[in-house]
GROMACS .gro file of C-alpha atoms in nm:
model
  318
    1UNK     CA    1   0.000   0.000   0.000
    2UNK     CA    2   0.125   0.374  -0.113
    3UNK     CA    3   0.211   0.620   0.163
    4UNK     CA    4   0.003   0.916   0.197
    5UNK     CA    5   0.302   1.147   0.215
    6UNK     CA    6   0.668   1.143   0.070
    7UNK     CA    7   0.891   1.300   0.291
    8UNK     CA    8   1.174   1.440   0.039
    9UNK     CA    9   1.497   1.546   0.201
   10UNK     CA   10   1.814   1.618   0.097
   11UNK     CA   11   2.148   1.564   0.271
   12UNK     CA   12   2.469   1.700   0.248
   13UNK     CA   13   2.723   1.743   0.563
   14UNK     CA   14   2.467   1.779   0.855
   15UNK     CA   15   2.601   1.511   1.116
   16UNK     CA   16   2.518   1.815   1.364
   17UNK     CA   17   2.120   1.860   1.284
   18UNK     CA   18   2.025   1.536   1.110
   19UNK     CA   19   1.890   1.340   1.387
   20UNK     CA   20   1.674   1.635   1.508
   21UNK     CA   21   1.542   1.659   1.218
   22UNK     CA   22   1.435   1.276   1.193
   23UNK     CA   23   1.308   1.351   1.486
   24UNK     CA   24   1.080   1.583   1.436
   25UNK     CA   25   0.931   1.355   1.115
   26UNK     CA   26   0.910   1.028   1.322
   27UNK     CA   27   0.744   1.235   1.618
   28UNK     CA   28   0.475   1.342   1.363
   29UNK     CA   29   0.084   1.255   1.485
   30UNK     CA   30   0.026   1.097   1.160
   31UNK     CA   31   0.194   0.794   1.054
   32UNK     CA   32   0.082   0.708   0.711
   33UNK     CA   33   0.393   0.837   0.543
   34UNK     CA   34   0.742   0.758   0.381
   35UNK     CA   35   1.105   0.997   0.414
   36UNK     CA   36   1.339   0.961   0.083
   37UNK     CA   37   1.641   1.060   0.195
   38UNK     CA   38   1.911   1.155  -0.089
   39UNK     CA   39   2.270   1.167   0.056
   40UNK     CA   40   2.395   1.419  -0.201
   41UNK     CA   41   2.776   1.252  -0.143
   42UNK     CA   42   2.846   1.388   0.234
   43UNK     CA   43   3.184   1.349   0.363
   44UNK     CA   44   3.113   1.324   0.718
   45UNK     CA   45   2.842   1.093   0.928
   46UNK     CA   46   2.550   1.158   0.796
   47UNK     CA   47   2.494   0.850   0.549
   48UNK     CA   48   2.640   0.652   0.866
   49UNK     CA   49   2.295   0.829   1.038
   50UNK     CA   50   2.061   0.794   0.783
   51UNK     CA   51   2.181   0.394   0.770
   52UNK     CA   52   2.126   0.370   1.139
   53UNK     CA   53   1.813   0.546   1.088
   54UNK     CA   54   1.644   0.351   0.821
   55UNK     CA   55   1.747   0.035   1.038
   56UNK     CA   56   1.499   0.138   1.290
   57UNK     CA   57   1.226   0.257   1.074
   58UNK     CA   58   1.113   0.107   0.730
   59UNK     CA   59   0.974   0.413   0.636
   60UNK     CA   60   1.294   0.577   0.582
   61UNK     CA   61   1.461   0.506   0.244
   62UNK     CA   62   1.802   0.634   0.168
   63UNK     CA   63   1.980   0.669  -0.138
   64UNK     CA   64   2.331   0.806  -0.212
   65UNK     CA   65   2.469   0.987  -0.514
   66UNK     CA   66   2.793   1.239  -0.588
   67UNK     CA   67   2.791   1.582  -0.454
   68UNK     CA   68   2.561   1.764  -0.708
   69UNK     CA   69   2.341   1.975  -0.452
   70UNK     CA   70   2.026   1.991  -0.353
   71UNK     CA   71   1.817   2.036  -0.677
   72UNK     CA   72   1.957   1.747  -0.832
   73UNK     CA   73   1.862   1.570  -0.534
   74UNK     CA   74   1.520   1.654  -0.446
   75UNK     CA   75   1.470   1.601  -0.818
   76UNK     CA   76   1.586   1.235  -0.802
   77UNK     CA   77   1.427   1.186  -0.467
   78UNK     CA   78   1.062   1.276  -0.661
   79UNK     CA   79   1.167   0.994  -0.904
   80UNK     CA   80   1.143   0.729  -0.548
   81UNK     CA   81   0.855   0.927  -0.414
   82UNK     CA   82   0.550   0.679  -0.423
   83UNK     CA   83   0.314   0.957  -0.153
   84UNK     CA   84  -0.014   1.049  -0.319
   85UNK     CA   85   0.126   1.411  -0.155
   86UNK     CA   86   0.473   1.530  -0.126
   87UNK     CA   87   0.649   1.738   0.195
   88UNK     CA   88   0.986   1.903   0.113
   89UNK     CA   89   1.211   1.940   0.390
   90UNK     CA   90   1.571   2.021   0.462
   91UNK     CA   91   1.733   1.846   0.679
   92UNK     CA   92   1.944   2.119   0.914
   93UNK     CA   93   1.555   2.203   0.967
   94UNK     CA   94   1.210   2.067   1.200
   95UNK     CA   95   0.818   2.058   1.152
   96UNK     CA   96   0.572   2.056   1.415
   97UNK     CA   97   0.451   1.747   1.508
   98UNK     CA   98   0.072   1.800   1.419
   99UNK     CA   99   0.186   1.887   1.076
  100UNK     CA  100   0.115   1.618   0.839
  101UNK     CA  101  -0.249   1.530   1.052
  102UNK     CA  102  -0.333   1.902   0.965
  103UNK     CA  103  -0.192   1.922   0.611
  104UNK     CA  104  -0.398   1.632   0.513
  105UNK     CA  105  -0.722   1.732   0.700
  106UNK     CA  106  -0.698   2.035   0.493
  107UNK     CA  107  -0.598   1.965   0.150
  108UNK     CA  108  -0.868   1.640   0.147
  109UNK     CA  109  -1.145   1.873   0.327
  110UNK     CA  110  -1.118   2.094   0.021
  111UNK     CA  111  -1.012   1.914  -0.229
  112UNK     CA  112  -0.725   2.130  -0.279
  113UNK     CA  113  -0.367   2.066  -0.471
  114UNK     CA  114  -0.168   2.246  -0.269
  115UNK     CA  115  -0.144   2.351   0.089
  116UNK     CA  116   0.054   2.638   0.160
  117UNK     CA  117   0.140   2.729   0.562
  118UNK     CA  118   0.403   2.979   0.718
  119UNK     CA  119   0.764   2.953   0.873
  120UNK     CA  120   0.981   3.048   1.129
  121UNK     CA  121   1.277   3.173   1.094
  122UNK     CA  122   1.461   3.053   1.452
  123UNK     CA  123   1.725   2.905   1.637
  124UNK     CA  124   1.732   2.563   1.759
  125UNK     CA  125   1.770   2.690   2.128
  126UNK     CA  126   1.436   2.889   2.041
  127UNK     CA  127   1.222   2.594   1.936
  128UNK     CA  128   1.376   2.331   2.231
  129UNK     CA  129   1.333   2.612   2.514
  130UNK     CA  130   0.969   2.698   2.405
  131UNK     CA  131   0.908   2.326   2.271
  132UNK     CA  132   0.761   2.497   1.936
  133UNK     CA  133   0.706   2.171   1.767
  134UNK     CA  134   0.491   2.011   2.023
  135UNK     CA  135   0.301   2.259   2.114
  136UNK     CA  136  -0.101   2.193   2.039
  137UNK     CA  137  -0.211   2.407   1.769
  138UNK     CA  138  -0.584   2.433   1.674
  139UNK     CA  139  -0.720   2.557   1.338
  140UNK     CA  140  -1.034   2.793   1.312
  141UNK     CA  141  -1.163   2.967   0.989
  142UNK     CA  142  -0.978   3.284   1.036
  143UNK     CA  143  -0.663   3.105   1.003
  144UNK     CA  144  -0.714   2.969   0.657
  145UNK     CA  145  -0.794   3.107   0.285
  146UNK     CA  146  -0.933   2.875  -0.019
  147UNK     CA  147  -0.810   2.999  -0.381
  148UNK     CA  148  -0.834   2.862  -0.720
  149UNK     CA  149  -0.642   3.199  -0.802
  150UNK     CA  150  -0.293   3.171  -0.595
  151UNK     CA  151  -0.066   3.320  -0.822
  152UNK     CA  152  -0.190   3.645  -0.678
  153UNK     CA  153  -0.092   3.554  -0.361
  154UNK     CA  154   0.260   3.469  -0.408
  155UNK     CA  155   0.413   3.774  -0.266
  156UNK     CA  156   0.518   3.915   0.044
  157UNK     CA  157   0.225   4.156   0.092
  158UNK     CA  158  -0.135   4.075   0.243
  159UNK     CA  159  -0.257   3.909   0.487
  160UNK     CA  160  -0.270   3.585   0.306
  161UNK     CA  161   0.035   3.459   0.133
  162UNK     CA  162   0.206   3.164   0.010
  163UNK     CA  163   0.596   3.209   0.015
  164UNK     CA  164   0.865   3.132  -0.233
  165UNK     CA  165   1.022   2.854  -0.077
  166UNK     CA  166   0.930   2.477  -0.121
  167UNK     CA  167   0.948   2.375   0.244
  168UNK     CA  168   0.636   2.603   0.277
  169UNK     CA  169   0.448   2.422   0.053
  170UNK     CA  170   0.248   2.084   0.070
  171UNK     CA  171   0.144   1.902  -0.279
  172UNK     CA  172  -0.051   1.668  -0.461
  173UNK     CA  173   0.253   1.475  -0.669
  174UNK     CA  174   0.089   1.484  -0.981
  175UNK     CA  175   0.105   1.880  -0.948
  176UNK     CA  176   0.466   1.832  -0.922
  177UNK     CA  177   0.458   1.618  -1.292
  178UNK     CA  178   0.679   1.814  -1.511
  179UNK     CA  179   0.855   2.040  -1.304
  180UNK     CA  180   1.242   2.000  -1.196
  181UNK     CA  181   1.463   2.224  -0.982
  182UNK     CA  182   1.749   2.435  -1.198
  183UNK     CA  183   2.042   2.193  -1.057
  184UNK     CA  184   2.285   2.404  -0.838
  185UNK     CA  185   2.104   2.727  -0.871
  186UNK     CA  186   2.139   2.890  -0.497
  187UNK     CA  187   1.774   3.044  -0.568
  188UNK     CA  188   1.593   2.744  -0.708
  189UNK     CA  189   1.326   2.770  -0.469
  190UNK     CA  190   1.189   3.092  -0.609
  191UNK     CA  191   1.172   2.884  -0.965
  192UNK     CA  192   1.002   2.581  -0.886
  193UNK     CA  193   0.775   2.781  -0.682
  194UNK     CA  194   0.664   2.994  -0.969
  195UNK     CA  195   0.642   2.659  -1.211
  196UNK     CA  196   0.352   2.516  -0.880
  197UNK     CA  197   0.156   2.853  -0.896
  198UNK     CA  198   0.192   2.867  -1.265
  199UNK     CA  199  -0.068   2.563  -1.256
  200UNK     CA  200  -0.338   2.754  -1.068
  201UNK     CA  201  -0.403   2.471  -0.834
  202UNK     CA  202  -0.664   2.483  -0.617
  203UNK     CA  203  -0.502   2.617  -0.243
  204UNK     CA  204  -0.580   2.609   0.079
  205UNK     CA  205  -0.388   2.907   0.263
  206UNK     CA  206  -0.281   2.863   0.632
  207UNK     CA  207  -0.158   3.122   0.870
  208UNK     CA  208  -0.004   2.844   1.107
  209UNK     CA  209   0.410   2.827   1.158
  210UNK     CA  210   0.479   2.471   1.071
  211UNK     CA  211   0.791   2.467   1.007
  212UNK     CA  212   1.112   2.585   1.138
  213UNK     CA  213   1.388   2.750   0.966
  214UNK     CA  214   1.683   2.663   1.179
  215UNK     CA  215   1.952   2.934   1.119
  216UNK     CA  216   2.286   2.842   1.041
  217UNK     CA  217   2.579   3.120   1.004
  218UNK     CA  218   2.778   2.873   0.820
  219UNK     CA  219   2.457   2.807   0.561
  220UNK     CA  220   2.422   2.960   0.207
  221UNK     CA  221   2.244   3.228   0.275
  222UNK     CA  222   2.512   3.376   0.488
  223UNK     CA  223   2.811   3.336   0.258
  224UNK     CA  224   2.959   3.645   0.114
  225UNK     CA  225   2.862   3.792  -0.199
  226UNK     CA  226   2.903   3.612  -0.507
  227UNK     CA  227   2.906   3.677  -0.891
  228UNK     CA  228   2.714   3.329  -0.914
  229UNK     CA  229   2.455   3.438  -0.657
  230UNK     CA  230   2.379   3.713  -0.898
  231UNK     CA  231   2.407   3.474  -1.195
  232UNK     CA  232   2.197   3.234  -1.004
  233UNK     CA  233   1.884   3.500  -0.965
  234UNK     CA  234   1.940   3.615  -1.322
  235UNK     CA  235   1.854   3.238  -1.452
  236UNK     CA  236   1.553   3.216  -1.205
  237UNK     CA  237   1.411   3.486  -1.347
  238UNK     CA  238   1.445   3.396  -1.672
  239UNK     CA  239   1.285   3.064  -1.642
  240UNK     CA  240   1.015   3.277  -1.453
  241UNK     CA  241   0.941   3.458  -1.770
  242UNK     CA  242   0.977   3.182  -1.973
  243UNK     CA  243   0.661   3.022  -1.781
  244UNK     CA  244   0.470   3.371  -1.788
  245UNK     CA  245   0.555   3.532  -2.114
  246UNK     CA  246   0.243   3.489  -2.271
  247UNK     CA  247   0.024   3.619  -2.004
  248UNK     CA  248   0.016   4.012  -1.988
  249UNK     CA  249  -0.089   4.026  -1.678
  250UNK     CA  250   0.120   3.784  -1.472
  251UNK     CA  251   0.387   3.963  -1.626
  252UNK     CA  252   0.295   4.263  -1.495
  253UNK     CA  253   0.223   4.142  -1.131
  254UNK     CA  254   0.549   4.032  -1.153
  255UNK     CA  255   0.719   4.276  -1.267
  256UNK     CA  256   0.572   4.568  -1.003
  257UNK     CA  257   0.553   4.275  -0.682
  258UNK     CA  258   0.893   4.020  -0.729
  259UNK     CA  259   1.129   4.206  -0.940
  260UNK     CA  260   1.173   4.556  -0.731
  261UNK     CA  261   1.207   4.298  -0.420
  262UNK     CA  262   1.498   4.103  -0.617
  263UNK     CA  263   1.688   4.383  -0.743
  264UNK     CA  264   1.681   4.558  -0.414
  265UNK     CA  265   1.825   4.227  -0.305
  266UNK     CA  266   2.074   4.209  -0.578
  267UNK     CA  267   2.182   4.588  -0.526
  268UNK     CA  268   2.266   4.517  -0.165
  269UNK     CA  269   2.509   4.239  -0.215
  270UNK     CA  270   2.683   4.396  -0.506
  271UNK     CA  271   2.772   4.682  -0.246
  272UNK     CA  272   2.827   4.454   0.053
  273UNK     CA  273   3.071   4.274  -0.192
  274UNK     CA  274   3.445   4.235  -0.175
  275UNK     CA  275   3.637   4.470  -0.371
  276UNK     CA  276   3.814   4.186  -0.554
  277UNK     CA  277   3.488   4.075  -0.701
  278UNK     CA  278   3.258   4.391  -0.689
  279UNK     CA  279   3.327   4.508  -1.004
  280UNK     CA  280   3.231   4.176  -1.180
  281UNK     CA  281   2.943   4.170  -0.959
  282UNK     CA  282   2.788   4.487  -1.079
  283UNK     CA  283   2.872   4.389  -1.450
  284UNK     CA  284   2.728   4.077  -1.432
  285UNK     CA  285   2.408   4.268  -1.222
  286UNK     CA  286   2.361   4.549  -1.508
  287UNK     CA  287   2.331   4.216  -1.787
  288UNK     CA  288   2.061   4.080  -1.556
  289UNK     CA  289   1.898   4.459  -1.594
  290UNK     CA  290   1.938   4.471  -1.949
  291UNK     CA  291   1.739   4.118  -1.994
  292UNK     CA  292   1.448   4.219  -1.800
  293UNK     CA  293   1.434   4.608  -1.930
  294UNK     CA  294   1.403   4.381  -2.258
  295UNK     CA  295   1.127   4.200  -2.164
  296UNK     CA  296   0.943   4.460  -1.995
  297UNK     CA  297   1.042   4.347  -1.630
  298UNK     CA  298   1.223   4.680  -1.549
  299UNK     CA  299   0.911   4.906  -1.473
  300UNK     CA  300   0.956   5.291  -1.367
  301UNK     CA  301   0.686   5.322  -1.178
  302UNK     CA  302   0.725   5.009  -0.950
  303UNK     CA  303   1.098   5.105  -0.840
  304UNK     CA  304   1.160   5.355  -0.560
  305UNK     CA  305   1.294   5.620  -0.764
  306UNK     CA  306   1.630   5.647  -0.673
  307UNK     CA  307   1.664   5.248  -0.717
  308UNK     CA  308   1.565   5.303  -1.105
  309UNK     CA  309   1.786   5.627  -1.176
  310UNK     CA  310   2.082   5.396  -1.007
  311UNK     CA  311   2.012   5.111  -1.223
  312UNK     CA  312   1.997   5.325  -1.536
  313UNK     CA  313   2.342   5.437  -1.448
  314UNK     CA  314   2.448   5.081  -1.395
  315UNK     CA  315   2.366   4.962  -1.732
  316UNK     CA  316   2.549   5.256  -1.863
  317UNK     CA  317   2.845   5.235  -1.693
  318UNK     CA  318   2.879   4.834  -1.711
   0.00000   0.00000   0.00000
């Protein structure tokens, strides 16, 4: 008999926060699922882990490739996924425990594709001192929002939202059919999320924390600036248009509610940068503004007004 839910997670180097993060799966209320574990070639313990793991639990399945980061291996862990619903989850990270139980209540109440639910952004001495993860959480109509429309809501304004990231999201996995992360693209989150909201599928929004975000000052998002990270955006935007390019008015959303937010992103770590690579930075950045004043991205009237000025002046000077 198929699981309900296919726990993806890939792992790379996280002997530290790998059996928390079991943890927090095999602690979960409901049962009915499976965890696909990809070790993405880590050097240290954490296959030994995963191995000791999946020893005590049939439900964990672990497979091992070469180091080729985590879209390859999310996308190879959706080829062993067998869930009628899929749960994406990284695994330096931890879910409540009544997650799955209220996941499923809420996408099979309402017949819905796609469940999308907030996170926290925390320490791990946050969610152990407070016991986050375990503490009862009710539901009530106020906290949730039906759409056959989410596109709309895929920004960081409102009071409803679904968020860019995948670990936000829960899925049917035939809404996933067809759709693969950009391998080792540092933003491929922001893509894929697009490509699930590109299919209008019916969504149930929920204003619950679920998940938390355990931060790491050694993790990717706290290296220093890199020419790739701006490369890396540059791609995910293109594939963005690539899904949207026909549609006038997606376009448009996107280009007055995601782009300003990028580039303002973008603009602060070319300056943060290190003057050995600044330079390259910013010429790589005004190439990136080029392509989307070309396809109608770069709009006046959605940039603060010194932002635009200073982004003309980029593309003039590099």
């Amino acid at each position: 008999m198929m699981p309900k839910i296919s726990v993806i997670i890939p792992v790379y180097n996280v002997e530290k926060f790998l059996s928390r993060c079991l943890d927090s799966v095999l602690d979960q209320t409901f049962k009915d699922f499976e965890v696909v574990c990809i070790n993405d070639g880590s050097t240290d313990r954490s296959e030994e882990i995963l191995q000791e793991y999946a020893k005590k639990d049939q439900r964990i399945k672990v497979f091992t490739q070469n180091n080729q980061g985590a879209a390859v291996a999310r996308n190879k862990a959706l080829q062993y996924a067998s869930g009628d619903f899929v749960f994406f989850l990284d695994s330096d990270d931890m879910i409540h425990r009544q997650a799955f139980s209220l996941l499923v209540s809420l996408a099979e109440d309402s017949n819905a594709e796609l469940v999308s639910f907030d996170q926290l952004d925390c320490t791990f001495e946050d969610v152990k001192k407070q016991s986050l993860h375990k503490l009862s959480m009710n539901i009530n109509e106020n906290d949730t929002k039906i759409t056959d429309n989410v596109f709309y809501l895929g920004t960081h304004k409102g009071e409803f939202i679904t968020h860019f990231t995948v670990t936000s999201k829960f899925c049917k996995k035939d809404l996933l059919n067809g759709i693969s992360f950009i391998p080792k693209n540092q933003f491929e989150d922001l893509a894929y999320s697009y490509a699930i909201l590109a299919k209008n599928p019916r969504t149930v929004i929920l204003k619950k924390i679920l998940y938390y975000y355990i931060i790491n000052p050694n993790g990717v998002f706290h290296q220093r600036s890199r020419v790739k990270q701006i490369n890396d955006y540059s791609i995910c935007l293109k594939y963005i248009y690539n899904i949207f390019e026909n549609d006038t008015a997606k376009i448009n959303f996107l280009a007055r509610d995601l782009i300003p937010n990028v580039l303002e992103q973008q603009r602060r770590r070319c300056r943060k940068a290190d003057k050995a690579v600044k330079k390259e930075m910013y010429k790589v950045f005004a190439e990136e503004l080029r392509m989307l004043e070309s396809k109608n991205l770069l709009v006046r009237k959605y940039i603060r007004i010194y932002c635009y000025f200073l982004y003309r002046i980029l593309m003039k000077i590099y």
